[in-house]
XYZ file of C-alpha atoms in Angstrom:
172
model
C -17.955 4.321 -22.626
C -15.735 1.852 -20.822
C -12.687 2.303 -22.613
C -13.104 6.228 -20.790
C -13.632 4.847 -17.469
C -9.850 3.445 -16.924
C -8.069 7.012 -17.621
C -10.107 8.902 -16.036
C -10.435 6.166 -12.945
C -6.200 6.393 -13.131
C -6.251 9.913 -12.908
C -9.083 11.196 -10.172
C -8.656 8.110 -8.085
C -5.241 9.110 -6.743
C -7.226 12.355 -5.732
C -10.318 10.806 -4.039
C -7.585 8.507 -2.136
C -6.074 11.071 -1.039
C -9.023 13.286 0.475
C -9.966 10.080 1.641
C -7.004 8.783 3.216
C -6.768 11.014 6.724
C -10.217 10.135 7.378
C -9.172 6.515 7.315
C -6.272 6.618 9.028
C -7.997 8.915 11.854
C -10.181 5.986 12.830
C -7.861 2.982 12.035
C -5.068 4.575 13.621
C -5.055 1.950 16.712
C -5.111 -1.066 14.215
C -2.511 0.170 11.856
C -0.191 0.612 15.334
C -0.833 -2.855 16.183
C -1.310 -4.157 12.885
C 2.745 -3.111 11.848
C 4.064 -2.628 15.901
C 6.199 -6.174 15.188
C 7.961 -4.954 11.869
C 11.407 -4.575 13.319
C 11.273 -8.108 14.327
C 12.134 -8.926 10.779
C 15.127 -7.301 10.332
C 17.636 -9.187 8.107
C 21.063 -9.739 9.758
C 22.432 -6.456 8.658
C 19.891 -5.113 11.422
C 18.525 -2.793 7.763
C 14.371 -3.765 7.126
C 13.521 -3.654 3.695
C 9.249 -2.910 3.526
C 7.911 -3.693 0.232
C 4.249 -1.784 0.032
C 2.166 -3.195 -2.681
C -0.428 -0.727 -3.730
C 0.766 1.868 -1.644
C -1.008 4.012 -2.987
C -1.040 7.652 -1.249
C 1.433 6.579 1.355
C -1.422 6.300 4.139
C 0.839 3.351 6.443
C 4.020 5.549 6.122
C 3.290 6.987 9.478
C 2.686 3.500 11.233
C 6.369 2.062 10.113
C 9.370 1.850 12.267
C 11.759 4.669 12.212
C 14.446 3.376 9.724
C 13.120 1.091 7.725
C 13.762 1.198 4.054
C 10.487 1.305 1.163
C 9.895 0.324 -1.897
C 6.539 1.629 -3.308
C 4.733 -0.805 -5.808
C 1.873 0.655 -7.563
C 0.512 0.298 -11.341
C -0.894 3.579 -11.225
C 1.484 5.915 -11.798
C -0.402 9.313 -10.397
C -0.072 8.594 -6.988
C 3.405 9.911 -7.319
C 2.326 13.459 -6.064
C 0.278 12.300 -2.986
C 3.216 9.284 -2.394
C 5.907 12.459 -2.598
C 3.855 14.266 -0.188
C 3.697 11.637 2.335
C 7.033 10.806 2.372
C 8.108 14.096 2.753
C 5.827 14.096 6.344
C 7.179 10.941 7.381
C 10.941 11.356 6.949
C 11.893 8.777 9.751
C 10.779 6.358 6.709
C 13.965 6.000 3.911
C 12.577 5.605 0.313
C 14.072 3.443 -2.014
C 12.156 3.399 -5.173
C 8.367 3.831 -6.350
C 7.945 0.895 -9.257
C 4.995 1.957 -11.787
C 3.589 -2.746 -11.974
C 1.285 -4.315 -10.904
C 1.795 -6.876 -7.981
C 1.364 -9.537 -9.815
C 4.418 -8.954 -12.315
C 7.567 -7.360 -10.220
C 11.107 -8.688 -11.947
C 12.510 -5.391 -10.975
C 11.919 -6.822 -6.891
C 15.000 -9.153 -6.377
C 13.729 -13.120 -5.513
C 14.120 -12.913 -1.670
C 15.508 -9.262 -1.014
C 12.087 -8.101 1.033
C 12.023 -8.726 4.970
C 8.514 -7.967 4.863
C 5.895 -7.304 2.419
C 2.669 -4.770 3.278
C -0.446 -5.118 0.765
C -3.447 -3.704 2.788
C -6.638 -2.722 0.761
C -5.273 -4.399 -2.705
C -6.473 -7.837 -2.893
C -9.580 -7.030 -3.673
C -8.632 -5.218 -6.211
C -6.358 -7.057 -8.703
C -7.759 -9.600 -10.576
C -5.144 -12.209 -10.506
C -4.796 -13.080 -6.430
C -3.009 -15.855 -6.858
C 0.074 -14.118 -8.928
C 0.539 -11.583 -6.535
C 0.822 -14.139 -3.582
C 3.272 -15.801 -6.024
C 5.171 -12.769 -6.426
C 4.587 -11.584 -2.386
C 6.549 -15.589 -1.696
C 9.054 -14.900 -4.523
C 10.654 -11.457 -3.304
C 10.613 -12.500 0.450
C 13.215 -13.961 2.781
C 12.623 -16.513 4.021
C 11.668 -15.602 7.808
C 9.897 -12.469 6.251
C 6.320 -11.542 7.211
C 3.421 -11.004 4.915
C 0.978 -8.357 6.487
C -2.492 -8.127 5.291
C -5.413 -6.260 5.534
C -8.890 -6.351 3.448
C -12.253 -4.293 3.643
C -11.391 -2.469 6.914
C -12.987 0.743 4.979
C -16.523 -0.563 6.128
C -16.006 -0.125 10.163
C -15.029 3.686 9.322
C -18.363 5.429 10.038
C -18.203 8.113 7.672
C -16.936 5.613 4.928
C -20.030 2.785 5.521
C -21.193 3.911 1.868
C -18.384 3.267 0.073
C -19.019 -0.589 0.723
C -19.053 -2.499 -2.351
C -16.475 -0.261 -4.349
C -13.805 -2.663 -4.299
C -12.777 -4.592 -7.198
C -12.133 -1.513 -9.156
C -9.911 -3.493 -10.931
C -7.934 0.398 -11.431
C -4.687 -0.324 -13.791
């Protein structure tokens, strides 16, 4: 029976995210603003910022970035393509620059220090190696990059209280 659960988990869950995903962002709209307002103070010195989402998912923080910015997408499931293609298309002040089917733990297609900053919100409690994809989060930023976090938010959204305890999906 488990050996089911993981393609059918990689296929609907892109789905559920997605229903799910407005919802969210309708009640966390004020922390995502102030969670991501200081991105553009990481610019590199060619004034470009280079976002690398990890677990992005359905594309639900597209709307929060700064007008400009560049993003790669980092996601081991590869049907949120359609929901990520979506999303981008409704936030077109965001520039896409690649969507790479890996898990954060394991990126050697993300250059060693080429990220200004790196976005993983919702994912940590979901892989099952943490400490390889802080690794990899240190390896593929520059040096004054920022790291922006943020875990188990989906509890303080009312109409979302029952999906407490669904993390660790563990969904590759």
């Amino acid at each position: 029976m488990l050996g089911l659960w993981n393609p059918l988990a990689k296929k609907w869950l892109p789905y559920l995210l997605n229903r799910v995903t407005k919802t969210y962002n309708k009640y966390m709209k004020d922390y995502k603003r102030e969670l991501f307002s200081n991105l553009n103070d990481f610019k590199g010195p060619s004034g470009d910022l280079k976002v690398l989402e990890l677990g992005c998912g359905t594309g639900a923080n597209f709307q929060f970035y700064p007008s400009g910015c560049t993003v790669t997408c980092v996601d081991p499931n590869p049907n949120f393509r359609t929901y990520l293609n979506k999303s981008l298309a409704e936030n077109d002040h965001v520039h896409f620059q690649d969507f790479l089917i890996a898990p954060g733990e394991n990126m050697p297609q993300v250059a060693s220090g080429s990220m200004d900053v790196v976005v993983c919100t919702l994912v940590l409690c979901s892989v099952e190696n943490v400490d390889g994809i802080l690794a990899e989060i240190h390896r593929v930023l520059k040096p004054w990059g920022k790291k922006v976090f943020s875990q188990s938010a989906i509890v303080q959204v009312p109409p979302l209280k029952k999906m407490r305890g669904v993390c660790n999906l563990h969904h590759r």
